[in-house]
mmCIF file of C-alpha atoms in Angstrom:
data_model
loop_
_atom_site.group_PDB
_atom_site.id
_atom_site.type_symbol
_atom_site.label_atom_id
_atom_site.label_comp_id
_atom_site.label_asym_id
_atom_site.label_seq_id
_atom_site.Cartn_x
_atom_site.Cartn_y
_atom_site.Cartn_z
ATOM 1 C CA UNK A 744 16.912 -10.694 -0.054
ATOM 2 C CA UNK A 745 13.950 -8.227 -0.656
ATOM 3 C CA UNK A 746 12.561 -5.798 1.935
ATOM 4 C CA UNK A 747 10.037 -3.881 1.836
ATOM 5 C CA UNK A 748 9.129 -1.130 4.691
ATOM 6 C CA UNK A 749 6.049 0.756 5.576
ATOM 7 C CA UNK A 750 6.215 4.189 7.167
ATOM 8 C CA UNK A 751 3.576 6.959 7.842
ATOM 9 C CA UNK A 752 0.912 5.226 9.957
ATOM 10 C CA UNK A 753 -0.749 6.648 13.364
ATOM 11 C CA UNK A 754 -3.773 7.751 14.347
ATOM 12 C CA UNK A 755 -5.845 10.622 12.661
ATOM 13 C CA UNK A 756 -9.538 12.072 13.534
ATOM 14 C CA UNK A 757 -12.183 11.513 10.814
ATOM 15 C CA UNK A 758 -12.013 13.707 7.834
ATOM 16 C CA UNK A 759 -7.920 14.234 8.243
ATOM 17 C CA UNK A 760 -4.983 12.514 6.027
ATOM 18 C CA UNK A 761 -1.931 10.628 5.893
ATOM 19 C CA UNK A 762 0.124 9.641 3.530
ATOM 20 C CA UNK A 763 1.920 5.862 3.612
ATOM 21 C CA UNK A 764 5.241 5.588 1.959
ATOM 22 C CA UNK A 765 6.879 1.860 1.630
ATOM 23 C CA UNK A 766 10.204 1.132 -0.233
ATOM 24 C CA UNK A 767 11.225 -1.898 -1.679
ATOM 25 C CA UNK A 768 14.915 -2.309 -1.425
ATOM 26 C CA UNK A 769 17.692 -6.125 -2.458
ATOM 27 C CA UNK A 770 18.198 -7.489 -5.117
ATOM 28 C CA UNK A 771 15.544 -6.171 -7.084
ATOM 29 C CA UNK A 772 15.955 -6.736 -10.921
ATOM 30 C CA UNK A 773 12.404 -5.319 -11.980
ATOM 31 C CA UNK A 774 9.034 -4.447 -10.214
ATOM 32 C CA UNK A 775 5.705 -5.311 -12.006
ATOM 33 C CA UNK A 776 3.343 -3.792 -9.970
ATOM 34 C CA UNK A 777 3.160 -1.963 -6.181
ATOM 35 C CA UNK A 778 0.129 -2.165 -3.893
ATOM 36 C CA UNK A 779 -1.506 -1.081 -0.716
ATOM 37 C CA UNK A 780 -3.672 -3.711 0.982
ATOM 38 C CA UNK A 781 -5.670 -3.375 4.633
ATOM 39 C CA UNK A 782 -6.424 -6.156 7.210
ATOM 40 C CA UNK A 783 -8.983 -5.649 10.164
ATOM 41 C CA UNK A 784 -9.102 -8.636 12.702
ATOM 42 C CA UNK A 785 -11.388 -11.106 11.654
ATOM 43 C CA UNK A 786 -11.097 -10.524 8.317
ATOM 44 C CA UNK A 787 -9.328 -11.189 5.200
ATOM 45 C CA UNK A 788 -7.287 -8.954 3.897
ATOM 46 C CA UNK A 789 -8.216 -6.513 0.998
ATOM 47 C CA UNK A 790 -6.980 -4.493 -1.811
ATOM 48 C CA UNK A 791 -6.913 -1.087 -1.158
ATOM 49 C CA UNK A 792 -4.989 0.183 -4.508
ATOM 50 C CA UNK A 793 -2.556 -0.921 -7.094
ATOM 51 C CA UNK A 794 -0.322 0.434 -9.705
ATOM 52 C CA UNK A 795 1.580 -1.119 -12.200
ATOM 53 C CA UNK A 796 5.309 -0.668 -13.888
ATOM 54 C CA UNK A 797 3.249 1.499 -16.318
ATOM 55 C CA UNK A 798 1.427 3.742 -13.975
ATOM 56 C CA UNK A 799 -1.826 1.991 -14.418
ATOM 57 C CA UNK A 800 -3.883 2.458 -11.239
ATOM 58 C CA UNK A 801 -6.648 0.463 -9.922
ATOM 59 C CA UNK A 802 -8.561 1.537 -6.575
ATOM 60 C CA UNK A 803 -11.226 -0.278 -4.291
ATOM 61 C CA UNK A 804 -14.636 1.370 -4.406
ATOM 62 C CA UNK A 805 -14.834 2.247 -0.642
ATOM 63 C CA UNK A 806 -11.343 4.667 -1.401
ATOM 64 C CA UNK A 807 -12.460 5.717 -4.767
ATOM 65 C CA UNK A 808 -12.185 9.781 -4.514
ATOM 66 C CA UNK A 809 -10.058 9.798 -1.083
ATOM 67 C CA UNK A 810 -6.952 7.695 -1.857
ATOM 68 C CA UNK A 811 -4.362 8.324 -4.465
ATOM 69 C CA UNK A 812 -1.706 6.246 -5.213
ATOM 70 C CA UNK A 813 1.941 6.974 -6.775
ATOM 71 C CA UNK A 814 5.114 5.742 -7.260
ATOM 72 C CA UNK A 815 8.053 7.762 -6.188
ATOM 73 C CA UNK A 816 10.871 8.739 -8.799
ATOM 74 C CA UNK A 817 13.300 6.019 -7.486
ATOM 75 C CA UNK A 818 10.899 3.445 -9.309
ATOM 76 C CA UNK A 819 10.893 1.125 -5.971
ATOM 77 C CA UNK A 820 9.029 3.357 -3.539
ATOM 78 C CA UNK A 821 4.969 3.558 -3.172
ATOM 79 C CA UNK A 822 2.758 6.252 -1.879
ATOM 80 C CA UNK A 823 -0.740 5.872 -0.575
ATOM 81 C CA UNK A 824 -1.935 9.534 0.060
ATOM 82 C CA UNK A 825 -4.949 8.975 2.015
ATOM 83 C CA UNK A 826 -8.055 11.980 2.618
ATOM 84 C CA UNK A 827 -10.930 12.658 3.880
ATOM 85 C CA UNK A 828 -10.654 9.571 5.933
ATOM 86 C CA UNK A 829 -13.277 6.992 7.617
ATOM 87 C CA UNK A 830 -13.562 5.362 10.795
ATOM 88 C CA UNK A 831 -14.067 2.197 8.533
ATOM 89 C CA UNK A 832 -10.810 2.955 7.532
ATOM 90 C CA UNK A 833 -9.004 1.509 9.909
ATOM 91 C CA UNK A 834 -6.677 -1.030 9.518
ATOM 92 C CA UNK A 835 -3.367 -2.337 9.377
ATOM 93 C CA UNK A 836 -2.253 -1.772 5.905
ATOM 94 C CA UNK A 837 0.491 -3.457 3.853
ATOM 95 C CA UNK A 838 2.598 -2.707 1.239
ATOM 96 C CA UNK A 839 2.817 -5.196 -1.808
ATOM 97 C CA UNK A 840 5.451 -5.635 -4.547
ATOM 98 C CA UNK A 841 5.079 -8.270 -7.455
ATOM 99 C CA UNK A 842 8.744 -7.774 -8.533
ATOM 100 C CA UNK A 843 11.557 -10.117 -10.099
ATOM 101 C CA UNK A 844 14.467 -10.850 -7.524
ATOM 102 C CA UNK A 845 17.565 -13.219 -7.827
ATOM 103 C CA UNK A 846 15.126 -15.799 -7.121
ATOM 104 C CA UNK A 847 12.515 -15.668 -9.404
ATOM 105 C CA UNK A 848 9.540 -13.768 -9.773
ATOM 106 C CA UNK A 849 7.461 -13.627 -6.417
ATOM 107 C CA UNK A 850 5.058 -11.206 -4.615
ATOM 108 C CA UNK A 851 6.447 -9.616 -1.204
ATOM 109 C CA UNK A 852 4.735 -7.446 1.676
ATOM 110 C CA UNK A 853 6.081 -5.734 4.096
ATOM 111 C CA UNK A 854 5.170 -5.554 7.662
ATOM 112 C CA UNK A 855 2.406 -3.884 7.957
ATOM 113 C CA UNK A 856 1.496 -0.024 9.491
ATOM 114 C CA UNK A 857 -1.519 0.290 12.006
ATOM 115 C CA UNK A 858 -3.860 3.624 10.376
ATOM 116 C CA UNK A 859 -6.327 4.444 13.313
ATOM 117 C CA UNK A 860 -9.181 6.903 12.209
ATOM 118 C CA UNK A 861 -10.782 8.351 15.062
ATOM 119 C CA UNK A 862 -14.695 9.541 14.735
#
């Protein structure tokens, strides 16, 4: 069974940082690519930034500049170090992992972490 966990939400005033850390953890065989996405109520969720197996990143326009994203040396963590941030930043974000399991490729999220930004 694969898990994956979100840590290092909260609340932050506008123009401060956090960093988001998730780790994907089972029966994991290989990970394709790791991803932060965001969800305010009402609306779909969206991609916030991705990186792939080969370190390839890709980044939404509206975090362009402020957000960085990383993988950790244990291959199955994520980082989403997050600056200079926005009101319009807030969200619940979610971690993403399109990864091969015992079961087949498949794409997993965790559980979410609330990111308040305060103006």
């Amino acid at each position: 069974q694969v898990q994956l966990v979100e840590s290092g939400g909260g609340l932050v005033q506008a123009g401060g940082s956090l960093r988001l850390s998730c780790a994907a953890s089972g029966s994991i065989y290989s990970i394709e690519t790791m991803g932060w996405y965001r969800q305010t109520p009402g609306k779909q969720r969206e991609l916030v930034a991705t990186i792939s197996s080969g370190s390839s990143t890709n980044y939404a326009d509206s975090v362009k500049g402020r957000f960085t994203i990383s993988r950790g040396n244990a291959k199955n963590t994520v980082y989403l170090q997050m600056n200079s941030l926005k009101p319009e930043d807030t969200a619940v974000y979610y971690c993403n992992g399109r990864l091969l399991a015992a079961t087949g490729w498949g794409s997993y999220w965790g559980q979410g972490t609330q990111v308040t930004v305060s103006s």
